[in-house]
Structures are given as structure tokens and as C-alpha cells.
Short mmCIF file of C-alpha atoms in Angstrom, two decimals:
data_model
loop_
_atom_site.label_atom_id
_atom_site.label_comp_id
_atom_site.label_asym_id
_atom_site.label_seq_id
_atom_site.Cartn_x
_atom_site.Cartn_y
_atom_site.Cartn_z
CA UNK A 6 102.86 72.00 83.30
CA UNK A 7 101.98 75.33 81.83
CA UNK A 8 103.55 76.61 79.64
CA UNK A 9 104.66 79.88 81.91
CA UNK A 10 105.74 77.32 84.28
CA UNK A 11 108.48 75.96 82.69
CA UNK A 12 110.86 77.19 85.61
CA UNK A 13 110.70 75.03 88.70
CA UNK A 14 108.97 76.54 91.33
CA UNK A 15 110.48 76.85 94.63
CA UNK A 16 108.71 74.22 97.37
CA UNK A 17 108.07 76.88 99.79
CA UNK A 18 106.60 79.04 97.03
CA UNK A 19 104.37 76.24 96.02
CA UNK A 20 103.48 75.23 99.44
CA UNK A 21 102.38 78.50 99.76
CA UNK A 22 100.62 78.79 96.41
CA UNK A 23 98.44 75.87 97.22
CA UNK A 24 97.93 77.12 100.91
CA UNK A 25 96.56 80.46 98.99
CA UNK A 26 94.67 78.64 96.19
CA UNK A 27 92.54 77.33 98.75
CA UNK A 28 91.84 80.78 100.48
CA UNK A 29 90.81 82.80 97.76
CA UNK A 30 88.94 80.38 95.55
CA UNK A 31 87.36 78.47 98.30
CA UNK A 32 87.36 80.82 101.51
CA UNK A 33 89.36 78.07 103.73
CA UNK A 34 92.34 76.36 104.48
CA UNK A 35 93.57 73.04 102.68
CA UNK A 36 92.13 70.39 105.10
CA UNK A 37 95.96 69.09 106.04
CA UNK A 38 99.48 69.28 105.39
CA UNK A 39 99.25 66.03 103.50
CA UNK A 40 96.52 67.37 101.18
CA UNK A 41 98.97 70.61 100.93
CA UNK A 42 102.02 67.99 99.93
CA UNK A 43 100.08 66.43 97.11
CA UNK A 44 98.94 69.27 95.26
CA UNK A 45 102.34 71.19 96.06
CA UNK A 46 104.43 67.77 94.37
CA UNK A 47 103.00 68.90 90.87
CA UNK A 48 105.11 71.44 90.39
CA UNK A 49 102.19 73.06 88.48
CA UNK A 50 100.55 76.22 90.69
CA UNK A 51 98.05 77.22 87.66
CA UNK A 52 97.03 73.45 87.88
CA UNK A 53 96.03 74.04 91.46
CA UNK A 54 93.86 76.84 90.29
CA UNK A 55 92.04 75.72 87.60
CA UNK A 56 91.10 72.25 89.61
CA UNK A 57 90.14 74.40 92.46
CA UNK A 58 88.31 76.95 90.53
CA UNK A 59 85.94 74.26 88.76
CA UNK A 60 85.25 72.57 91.38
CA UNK A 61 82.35 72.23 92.78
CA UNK A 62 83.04 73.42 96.09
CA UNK A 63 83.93 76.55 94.44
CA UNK A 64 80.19 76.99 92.67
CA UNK A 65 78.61 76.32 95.53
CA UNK A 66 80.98 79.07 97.78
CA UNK A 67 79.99 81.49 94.39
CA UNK A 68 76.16 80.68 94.78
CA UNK A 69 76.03 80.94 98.66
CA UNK A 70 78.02 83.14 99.50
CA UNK A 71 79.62 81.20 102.63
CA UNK A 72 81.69 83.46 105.11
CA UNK A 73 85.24 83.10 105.16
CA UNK A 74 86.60 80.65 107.52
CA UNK A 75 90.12 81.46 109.67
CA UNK A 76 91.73 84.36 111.04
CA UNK A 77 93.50 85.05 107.30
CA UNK A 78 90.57 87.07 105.95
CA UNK A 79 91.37 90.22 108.32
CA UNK A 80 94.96 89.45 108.95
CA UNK A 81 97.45 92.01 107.05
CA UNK A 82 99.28 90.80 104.40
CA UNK A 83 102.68 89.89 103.57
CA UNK A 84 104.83 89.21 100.18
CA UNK A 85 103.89 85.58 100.52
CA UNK A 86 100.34 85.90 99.63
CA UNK A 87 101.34 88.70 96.89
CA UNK A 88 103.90 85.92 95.10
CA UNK A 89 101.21 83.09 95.71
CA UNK A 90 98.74 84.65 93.58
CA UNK A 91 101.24 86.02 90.80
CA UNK A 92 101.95 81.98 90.53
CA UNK A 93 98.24 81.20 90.79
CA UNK A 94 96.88 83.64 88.36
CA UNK A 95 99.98 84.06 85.73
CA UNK A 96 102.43 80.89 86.57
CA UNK A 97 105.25 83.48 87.59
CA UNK A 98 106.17 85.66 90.79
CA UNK A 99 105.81 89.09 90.39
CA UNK A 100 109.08 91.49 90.47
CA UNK A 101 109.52 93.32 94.45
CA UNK A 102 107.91 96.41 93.19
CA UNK A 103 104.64 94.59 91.73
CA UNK A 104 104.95 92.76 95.02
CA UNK A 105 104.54 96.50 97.02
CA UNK A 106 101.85 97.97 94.75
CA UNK A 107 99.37 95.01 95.42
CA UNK A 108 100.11 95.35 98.93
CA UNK A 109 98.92 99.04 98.87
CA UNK A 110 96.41 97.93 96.97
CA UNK A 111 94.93 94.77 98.99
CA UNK A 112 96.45 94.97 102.60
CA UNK A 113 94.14 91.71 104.01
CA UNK A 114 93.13 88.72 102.98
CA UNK A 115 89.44 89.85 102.03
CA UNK A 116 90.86 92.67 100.33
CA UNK A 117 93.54 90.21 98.23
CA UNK A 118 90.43 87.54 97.56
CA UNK A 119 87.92 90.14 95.67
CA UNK A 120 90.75 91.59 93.44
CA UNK A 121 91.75 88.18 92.99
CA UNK A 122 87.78 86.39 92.42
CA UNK A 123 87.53 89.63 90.19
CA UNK A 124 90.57 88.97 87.44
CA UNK A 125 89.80 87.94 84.29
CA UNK A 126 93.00 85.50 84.55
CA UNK A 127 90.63 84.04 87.47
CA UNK A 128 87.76 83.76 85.21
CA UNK A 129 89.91 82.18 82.38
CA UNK A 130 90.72 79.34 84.76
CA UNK A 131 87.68 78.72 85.84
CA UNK A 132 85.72 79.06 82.67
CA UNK A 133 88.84 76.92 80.74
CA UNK A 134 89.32 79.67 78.46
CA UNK A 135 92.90 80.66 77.37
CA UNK A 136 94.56 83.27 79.90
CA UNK A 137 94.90 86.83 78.74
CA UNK A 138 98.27 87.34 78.32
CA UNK A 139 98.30 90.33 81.18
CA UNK A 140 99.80 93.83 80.71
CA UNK A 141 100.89 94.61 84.27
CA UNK A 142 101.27 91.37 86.42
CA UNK A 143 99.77 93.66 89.22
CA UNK A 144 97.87 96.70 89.78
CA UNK A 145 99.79 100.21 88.99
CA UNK A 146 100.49 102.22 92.79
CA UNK A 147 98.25 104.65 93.51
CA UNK A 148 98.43 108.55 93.84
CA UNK A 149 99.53 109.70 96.66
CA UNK A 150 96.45 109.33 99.61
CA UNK A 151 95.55 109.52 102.92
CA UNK A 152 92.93 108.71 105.33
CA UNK A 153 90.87 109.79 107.56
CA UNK A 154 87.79 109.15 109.94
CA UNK A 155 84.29 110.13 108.43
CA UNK A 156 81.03 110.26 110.26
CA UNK A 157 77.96 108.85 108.54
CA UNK A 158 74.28 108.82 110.42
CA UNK A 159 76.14 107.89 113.59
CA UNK A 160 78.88 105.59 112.40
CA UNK A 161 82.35 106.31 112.09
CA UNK A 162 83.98 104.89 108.76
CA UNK A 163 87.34 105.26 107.85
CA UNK A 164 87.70 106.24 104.14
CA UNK A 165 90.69 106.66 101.99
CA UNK A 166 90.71 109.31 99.03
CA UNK A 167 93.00 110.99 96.64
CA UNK A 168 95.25 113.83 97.95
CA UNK A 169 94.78 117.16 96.43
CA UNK A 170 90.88 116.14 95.32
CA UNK A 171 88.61 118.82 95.59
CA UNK A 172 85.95 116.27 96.89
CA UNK A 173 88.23 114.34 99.43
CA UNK A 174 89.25 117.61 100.78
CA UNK A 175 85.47 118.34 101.55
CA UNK A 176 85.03 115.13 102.95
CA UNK A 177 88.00 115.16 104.72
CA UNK A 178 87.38 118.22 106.86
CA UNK A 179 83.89 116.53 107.58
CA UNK A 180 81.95 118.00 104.88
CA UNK A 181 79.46 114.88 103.90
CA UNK A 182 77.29 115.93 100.68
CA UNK A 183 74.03 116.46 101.43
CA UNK A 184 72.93 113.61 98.06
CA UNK A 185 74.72 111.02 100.43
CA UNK A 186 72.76 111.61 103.71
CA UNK A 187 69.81 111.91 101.50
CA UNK A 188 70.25 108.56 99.33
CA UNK A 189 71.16 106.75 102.89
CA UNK A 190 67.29 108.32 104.36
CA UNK A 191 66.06 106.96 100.89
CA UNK A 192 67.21 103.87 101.08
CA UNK A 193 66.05 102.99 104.37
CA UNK A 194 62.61 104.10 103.81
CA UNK A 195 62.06 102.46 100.76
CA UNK A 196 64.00 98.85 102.26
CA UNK A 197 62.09 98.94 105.28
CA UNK A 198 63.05 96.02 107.53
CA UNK A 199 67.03 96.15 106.63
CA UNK A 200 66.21 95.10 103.01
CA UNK A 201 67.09 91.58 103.43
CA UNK A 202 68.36 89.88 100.01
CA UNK A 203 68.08 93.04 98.11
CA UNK A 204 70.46 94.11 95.37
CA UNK A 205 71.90 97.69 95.34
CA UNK A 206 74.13 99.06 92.90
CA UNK A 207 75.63 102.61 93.02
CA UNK A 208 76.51 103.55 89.48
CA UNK A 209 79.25 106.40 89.74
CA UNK A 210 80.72 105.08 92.89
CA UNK A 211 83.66 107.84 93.34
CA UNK A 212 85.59 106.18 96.34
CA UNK A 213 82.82 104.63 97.73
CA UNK A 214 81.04 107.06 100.48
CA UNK A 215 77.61 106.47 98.69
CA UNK A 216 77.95 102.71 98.30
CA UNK A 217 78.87 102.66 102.28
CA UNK A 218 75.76 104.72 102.50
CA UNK A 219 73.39 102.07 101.24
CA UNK A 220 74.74 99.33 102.34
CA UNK A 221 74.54 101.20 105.86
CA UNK A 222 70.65 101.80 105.02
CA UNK A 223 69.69 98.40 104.35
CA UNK A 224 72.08 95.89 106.65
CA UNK A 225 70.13 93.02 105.23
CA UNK A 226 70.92 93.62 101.57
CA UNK A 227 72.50 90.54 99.31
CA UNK A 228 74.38 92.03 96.71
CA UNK A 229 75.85 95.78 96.33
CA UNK A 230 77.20 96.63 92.98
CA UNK A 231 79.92 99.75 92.61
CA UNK A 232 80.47 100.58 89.38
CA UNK A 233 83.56 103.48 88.83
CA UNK A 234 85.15 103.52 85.25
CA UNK A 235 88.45 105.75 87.34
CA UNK A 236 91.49 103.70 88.01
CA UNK A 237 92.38 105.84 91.09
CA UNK A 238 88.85 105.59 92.48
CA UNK A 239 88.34 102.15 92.05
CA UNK A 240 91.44 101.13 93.64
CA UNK A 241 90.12 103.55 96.92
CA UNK A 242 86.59 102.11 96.36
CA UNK A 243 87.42 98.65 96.69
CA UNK A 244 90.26 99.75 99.92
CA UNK A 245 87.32 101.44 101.23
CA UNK A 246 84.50 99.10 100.92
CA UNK A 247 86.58 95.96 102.38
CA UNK A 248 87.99 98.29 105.36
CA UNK A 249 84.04 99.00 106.23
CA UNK A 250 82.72 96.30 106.51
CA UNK A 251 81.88 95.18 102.96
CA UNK A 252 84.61 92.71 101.43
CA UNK A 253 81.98 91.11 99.53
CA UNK A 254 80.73 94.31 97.46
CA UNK A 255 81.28 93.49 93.63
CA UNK A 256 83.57 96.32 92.39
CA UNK A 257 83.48 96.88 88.27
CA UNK A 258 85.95 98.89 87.01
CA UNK A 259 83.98 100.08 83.97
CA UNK A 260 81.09 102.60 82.69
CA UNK A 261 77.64 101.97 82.07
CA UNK A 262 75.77 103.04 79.21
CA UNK A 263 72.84 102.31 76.46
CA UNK A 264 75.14 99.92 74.62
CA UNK A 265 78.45 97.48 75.29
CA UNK A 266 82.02 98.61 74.18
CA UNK A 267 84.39 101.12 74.56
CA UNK A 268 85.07 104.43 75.89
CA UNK A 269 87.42 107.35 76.45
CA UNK A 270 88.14 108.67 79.99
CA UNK A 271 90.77 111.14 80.67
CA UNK A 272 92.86 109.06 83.31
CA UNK A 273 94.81 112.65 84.51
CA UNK A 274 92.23 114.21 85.69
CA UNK A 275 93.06 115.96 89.61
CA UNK A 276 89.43 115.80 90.98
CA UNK A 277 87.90 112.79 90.99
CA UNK A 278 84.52 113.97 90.05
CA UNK A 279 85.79 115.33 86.84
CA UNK A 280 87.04 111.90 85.31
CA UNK A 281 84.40 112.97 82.76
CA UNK A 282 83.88 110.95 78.80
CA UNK A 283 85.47 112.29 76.25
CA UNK A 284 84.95 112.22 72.41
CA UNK A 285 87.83 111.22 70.38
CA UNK A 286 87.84 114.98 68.88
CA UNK A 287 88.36 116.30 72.42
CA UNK A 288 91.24 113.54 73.36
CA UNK A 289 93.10 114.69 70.04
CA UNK A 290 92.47 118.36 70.64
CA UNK A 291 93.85 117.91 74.46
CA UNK A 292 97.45 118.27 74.69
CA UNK A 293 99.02 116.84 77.27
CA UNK A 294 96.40 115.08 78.68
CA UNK A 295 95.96 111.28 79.43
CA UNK A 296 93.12 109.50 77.66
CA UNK A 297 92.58 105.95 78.69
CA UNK A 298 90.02 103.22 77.35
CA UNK A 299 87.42 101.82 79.80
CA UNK A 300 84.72 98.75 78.88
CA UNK A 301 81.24 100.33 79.13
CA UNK A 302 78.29 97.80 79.55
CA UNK A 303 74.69 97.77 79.52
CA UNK A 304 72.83 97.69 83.09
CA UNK A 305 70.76 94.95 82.33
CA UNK A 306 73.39 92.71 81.05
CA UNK A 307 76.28 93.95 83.93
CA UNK A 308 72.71 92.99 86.34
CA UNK A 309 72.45 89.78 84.82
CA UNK A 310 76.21 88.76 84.20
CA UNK A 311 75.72 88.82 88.35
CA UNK A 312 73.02 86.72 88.48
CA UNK A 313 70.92 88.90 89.98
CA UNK A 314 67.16 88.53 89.27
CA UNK A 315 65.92 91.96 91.04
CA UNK A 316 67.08 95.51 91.84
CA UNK A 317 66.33 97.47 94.44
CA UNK A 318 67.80 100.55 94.75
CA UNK A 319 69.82 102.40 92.01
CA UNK A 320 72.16 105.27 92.91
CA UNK A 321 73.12 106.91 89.43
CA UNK A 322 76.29 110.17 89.39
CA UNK A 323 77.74 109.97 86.23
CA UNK A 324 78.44 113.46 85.20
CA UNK A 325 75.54 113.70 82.25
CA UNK A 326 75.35 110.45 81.26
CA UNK A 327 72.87 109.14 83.65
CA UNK A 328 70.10 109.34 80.75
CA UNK A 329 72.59 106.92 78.42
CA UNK A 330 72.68 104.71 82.09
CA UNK A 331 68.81 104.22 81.80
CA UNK A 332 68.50 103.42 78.61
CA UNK A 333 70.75 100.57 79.10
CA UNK A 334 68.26 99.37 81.42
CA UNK A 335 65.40 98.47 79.24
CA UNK A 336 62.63 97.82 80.82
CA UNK A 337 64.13 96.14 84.00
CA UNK A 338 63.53 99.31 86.08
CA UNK A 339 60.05 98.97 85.84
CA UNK A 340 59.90 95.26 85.54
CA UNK A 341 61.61 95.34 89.25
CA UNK A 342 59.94 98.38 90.30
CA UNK A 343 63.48 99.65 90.99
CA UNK A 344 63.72 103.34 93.22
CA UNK A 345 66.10 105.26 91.47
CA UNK A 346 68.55 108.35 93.44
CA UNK A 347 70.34 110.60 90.39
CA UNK A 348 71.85 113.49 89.89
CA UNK A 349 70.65 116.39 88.58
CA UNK A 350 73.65 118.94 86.93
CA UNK A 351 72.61 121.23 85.21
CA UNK A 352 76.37 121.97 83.90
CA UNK A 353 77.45 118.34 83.51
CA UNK A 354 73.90 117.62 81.24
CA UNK A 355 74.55 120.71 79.18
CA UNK A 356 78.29 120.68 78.94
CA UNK A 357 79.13 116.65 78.82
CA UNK A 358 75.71 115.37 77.47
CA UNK A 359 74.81 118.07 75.24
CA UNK A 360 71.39 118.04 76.35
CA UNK A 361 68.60 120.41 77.51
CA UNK A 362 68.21 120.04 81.04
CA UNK A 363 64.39 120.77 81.06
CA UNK A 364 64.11 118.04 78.14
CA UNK A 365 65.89 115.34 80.74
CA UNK A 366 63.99 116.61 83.63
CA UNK A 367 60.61 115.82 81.55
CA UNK A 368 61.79 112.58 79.82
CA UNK A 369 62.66 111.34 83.48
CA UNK A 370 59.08 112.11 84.77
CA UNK A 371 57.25 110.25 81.89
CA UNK A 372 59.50 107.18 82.33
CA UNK A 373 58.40 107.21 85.99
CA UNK A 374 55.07 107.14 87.66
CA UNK A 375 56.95 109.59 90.29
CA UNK A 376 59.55 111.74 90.35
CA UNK A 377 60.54 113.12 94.03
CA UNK A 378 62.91 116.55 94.82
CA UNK A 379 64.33 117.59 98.03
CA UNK A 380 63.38 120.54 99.75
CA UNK A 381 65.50 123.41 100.93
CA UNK A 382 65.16 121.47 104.71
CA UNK A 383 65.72 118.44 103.15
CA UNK A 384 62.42 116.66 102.81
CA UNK A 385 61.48 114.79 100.11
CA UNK A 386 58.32 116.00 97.95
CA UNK A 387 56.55 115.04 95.00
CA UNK A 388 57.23 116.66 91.72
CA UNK A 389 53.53 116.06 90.68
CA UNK A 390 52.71 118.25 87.72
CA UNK A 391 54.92 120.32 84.90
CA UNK A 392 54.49 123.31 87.50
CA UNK A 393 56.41 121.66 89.97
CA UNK A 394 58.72 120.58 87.75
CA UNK A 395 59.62 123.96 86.15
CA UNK A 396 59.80 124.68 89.75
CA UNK A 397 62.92 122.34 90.43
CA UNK A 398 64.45 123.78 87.37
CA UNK A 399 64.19 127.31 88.83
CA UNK A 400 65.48 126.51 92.11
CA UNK A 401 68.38 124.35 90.97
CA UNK A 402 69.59 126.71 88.68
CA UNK A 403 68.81 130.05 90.78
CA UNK A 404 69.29 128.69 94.55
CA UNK A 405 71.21 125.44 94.50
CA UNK A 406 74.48 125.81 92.06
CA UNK A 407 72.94 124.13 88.91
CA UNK A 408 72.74 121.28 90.70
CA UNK A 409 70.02 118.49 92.98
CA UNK A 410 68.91 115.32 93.34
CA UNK A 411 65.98 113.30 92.49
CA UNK A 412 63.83 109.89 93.35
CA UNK A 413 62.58 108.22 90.01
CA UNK A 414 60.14 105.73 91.80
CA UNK A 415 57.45 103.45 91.22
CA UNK A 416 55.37 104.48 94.29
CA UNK A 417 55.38 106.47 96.91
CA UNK A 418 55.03 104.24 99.89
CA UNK A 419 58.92 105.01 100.92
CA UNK A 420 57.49 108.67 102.15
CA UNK A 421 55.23 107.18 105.06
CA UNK A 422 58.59 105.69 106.28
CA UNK A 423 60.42 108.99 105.78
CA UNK A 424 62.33 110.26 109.39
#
């Protein structure tokens, strides 16, 4: 028995771990009560898991992706499943209020299974690696929220955000940024057909509006990656994407950038948009404020950690550090002939990057064969010489708040599909 185990565990909680282990590592029910008697008789629920979770039922489920089977997957929740998986994943049952955060957090099955596929006590078990000893048994509640119904290209979502955000309030009162409507036309042109089997990742994902967006473009796709170093954000990103639609999005809870390790996010911050890095000078200078450590990782490693062998379309918002976000990359943007969507702020570039915006704007276009803008009615049109490109930089900065988006792309084919 492990070693966290010690204590008996009650037969109905181990009937129900069991009953649980099943769901979330293999996407089913135990085949019969018998089968659930026999594993439930070893007293040992982290046992259960780690048999489970090398099996290899449970590779092939991983490689295949194989729909869910049962009504559990969009059933709500109760504090059964929550105390299941505190056995499964730690060999203990989480206290009443752990028990109501994760609730908040995952209120159905789906919702429970990708926080749950996602844990790096998961991964220990199935890798047989030693458990990380885990700081909170379960995730932290979140700020106060709400919800309400969006409308994007003709579908109604239902998102959750932050109360008191400056950008939830916008999208709240049914303001939908004009960079989301204009990555969802994007990535429809350029996946023409519904993109079947391709991989999109939205780097910056903010509660998930633009990752709903692509995934809404290209119906088809096999993979969409969110990546959002906020705690707050994530926790509404992942609520958001499994409410819509998309349990299976991959959600990582960390920042990209041109090398692996560390770095400092201020975890306080009342907008979501303004979660921005910060140097350890700044976090020792800033009283008062909340300074929290985040794993950043290189985009062609996080791509390949997924075992994904292409990339379609890449959605990059990350506040002035979208130029540290390629260069992580190497050379698997052009090796994939990926079709990039990123911000252009002016401010954030300046301000958070310490760059000179007409430098970026210029290093972009000579990475790329083509770099597209946005008219004032929306349009897309090639940036095709430095004229044009001094061009943007007027208008953004004069006519459009310091700030716009752009198309980094391999071709131009995507523009004959343009509507």
C-alpha cells in the first residue's frame, strides 16, 4: 500500500475510487461490479491508478483519442467524484472546502477528466516516477465571476470571465474584439474544408474567446493548444472550453518563450490582459503586489511534448513578448508552413519588451514571405514593401490606439477564400 495510504479507506470510498479510476484514465465504466470488487479489495486506490494508467488501454485511449463512453462525461458533479480523485491522485480525501473549490472548478465529468489527465501527480503514475509531494490537494477558488451568453459568427457560446475585468466587461455587454472575428475569418480561409486533423494553438489564451474562435473556424481540427500563464484565466479557459464544446482542448498553464524555465507574473493583477512579465527589479520595487512563478517553455518542445508533428494555425497575444514566442519556434514555423495571427501593441512592445516597434514590425516581415494587415473595413491586405509597412505603423499609432493585428504567412492562397 502506499505509503499515504496507510489509513484504511472506507469501501464505499474505494468502490467509488475504482468506479472513477476507470472514467478518467480510460473514458468508461469498469466492465462489472465484480471487476469493481477486485480492484476495490486492495485497499490501495493509487494502485488502481498506476495499473490503469500504464496500461495499455490507456495508450491507446491517449493516441486515439476515443470519445467518452456513458452519460458521466456531461453529468454535473458531486463530492464523490471530487474525494475519488483526491484518493486516486494523492492517496487521501481532500478536506470539504478543497472538495467545493474543484467543484467550481470542474462541474462535469469532462471538465473533472482534463484537470485530472493534466496533473503532474497523473503523469507521475503513469510514467512510474515518484509523486510530487502537492502544495494544495486541489485547485485555489476562483475570483468572484459570472457568466453570460456571447455571440460569435452566428453561434451563441456561453463564456465565464472575471468580475470587475475591463475585458469581460466589454465582452459581456456584447462587445467581441474585432482580432477575434478576424482570426476566426483567418482561420477558415486558410483551413479550407473544416481543417480536418489540424493542430491549432492560441498562445495568450485570456479565458478562451479566441481559442473558441478557431476551433469554431476549422470543426475538423485534431488538436487545439491554449496556452495562459494566469491562474484566474486558466481556470475560466479550461470552464469555458469544456462548456463549448471542447473538453478535449489541451490547457497549459504556463508561458512560452525563446528558452525553458522560469518566470515572474504578477498574480494580482485586476484586468486580465495586464497579467504582464515582470523583472525581478520591478517585483522588488512593487509594494504590495503579488508576484508568482510560472514554467515558461519553448514552442517547439511544448509542440512536440504533444506529439504533434504539424501546426497549422498560431494565434500569438502576449503583451510584447510575442517576438521571444517565435524565437522559441526555431525553424518549425516555416518547416510546417504555419499561418501566424499576432498582435501588434505598440505600448506593450515599447513598455514590456523594450523594443522599437518599427524594428519588430521589419524583423517579422523578413522572417515571413508575407506579412498581411487589416484594413479600416476589415479586409485583409498585403503589407508588400517597406512603404506599406511604414504605412501600418502610421495608422496604428495615429488611427487605431497603438494597436492591430497581423498574418505572418507562408502564402497567400488563404485570401482567394477570404468572405
Amino acid at each position: 500500500m502506499n505509503a499515504a495510504s496507510q489509513t484504511p479507506v472506507a469501501q464505499t470510498d474505494m468502490v467509488a475510487a475504482v468506479r472513477w479510476a476507470y472514467r478518467l484514465v480510460l473514458g468508461r465504466d469498469p466492465e462489472s461490479d465484480k471487476v469493481i470488487a477486485n480492484w476495490a479489495s486492495l485497499q490501495d486506490p493509487q494502485a488502481v491508478l498506476r495499473h490503469l494508467a500504464r496500461s495499455g488501454e490507456a495508450a491507446e485511449v491517449a493516441a486515439t483519442n476515443r470519445p467518452l463512453i456513458g452519460t458521466w462525461p456531461d453529468a454535473p458533479l458531486d463530492a464523490e467524484a471530487i474525494r475519488a480523485t483526491g484518493l486516486l491522485l494523492h492517496g487521501t480525501l481532500p478536506a470539504p472546502e478543497e472538495v467545493e473549490a474543484t467543484l467550481q472548478l470542474c462541474p462535469t465529468g469532462t471538465a473533472l477528466r482534463e484537470a485530472f489527465l493534466d496533473s503532474a501527480a497523473y503523469a507521475a503514475a503513469r510514467d512510474g516516477r515518484e509523486a510530487p509531494v502537492p502544495v494544495e490537494a486541489a485547485p485555489q477558488p476562483l475570483p468572484p465571476h459570472s457568466e453570460a451568453e456571447v455571440t460569435l459568427d452566428g453561434r451563441r457560446l456561453r463564456i465565464r470571465g472575471q468580475e470587475e475585468d475591463a475585458y469581460w466587461s466589454a465582452l459581456r455587454h456584447g462587445v467581441v474584439e474585432s482580432s477575434v472575428i478576424s482570426l476566426l475569418r483567418v482561420t477558415r480561409a486558410h483551413l479550407a474544408g473544416g481543417g480536418q486533423g489540424a493542430v491549432l494553438m492560441d498562445v495568450g489564451a485570456n479565458i478562451g474567446l479566441a481559442s473558441l474562435a478557431m476551433a469554431q473556424a476549422a470543426p475538423g481540427h485534431a488538436v487545439l493548444l491554449a496556452i495562459e500563464p494566469n491562474a484566474a484565466n486558466a481556470g475560466h479557459l479550461r470552464h469555458n472550453l469544456a462548456a463549448n464544446g471542447l473538453p478535449r482542448a489541451r490547457v497549459e498553464e504556463m508561458a512560452l518563450g525563446a528558452r525553458g524555465g522560469e518566470a515572474e507574473f504578477m498574480a494580482d493583477a485586476r484586468n486580465s490582459a495586464t497579467g504582464h512579465l515582470v523583472a525581478h527589479e520591478a517585483a522588488a520595487a512593487g509594494a504590495g503586489r503579488t508576484v508568482r512563478r510560472v514554467p515558461v517553455q519553448r514552442l517547439d518542445r511544448l509542440l512536440a511534448d504533444h506529439g504533434c508533428e504539424r501546426l497549422d494555425v498560431l494565434k500569438v497575444d502576449v503583451e510584447g513578448g510575442e517576438d521571444e514566442v517565435l524565437a522559441g519556434a526555431g525553424d518549425l514555423l516555416a518547416r510546417y508552413r504555419t499561418l501566424v495571427h499576432i498582435e501588434f501593441n505598440l505600448w506593450t512592445i515599447m513598455a514590456m519588451a523594450g523594443a522599437n516597434p518599427r524594428r519588430v514590425l521589419e524583423n517579422w516581415a523578413a522572417a515571413f514571405p508575407h506579412i498581411v494587415a487589416f484594413g479600416d473595413d476589415g479586409n485583409p491586405a498585403p503589407l508588400k514593401d517597406n512603404a506599406l509597412l511604414m504605412w501600418f505603423l502610421y495608422v496604428t499609432t495615429t488611427k487605431r490606439g497603438g494597436m492591430g493585428d497581423l498574418v505572418l504567412c507562408h502564402d497567400l492562397e488563404w485570401l482567394k477564400r477570404w468572405k
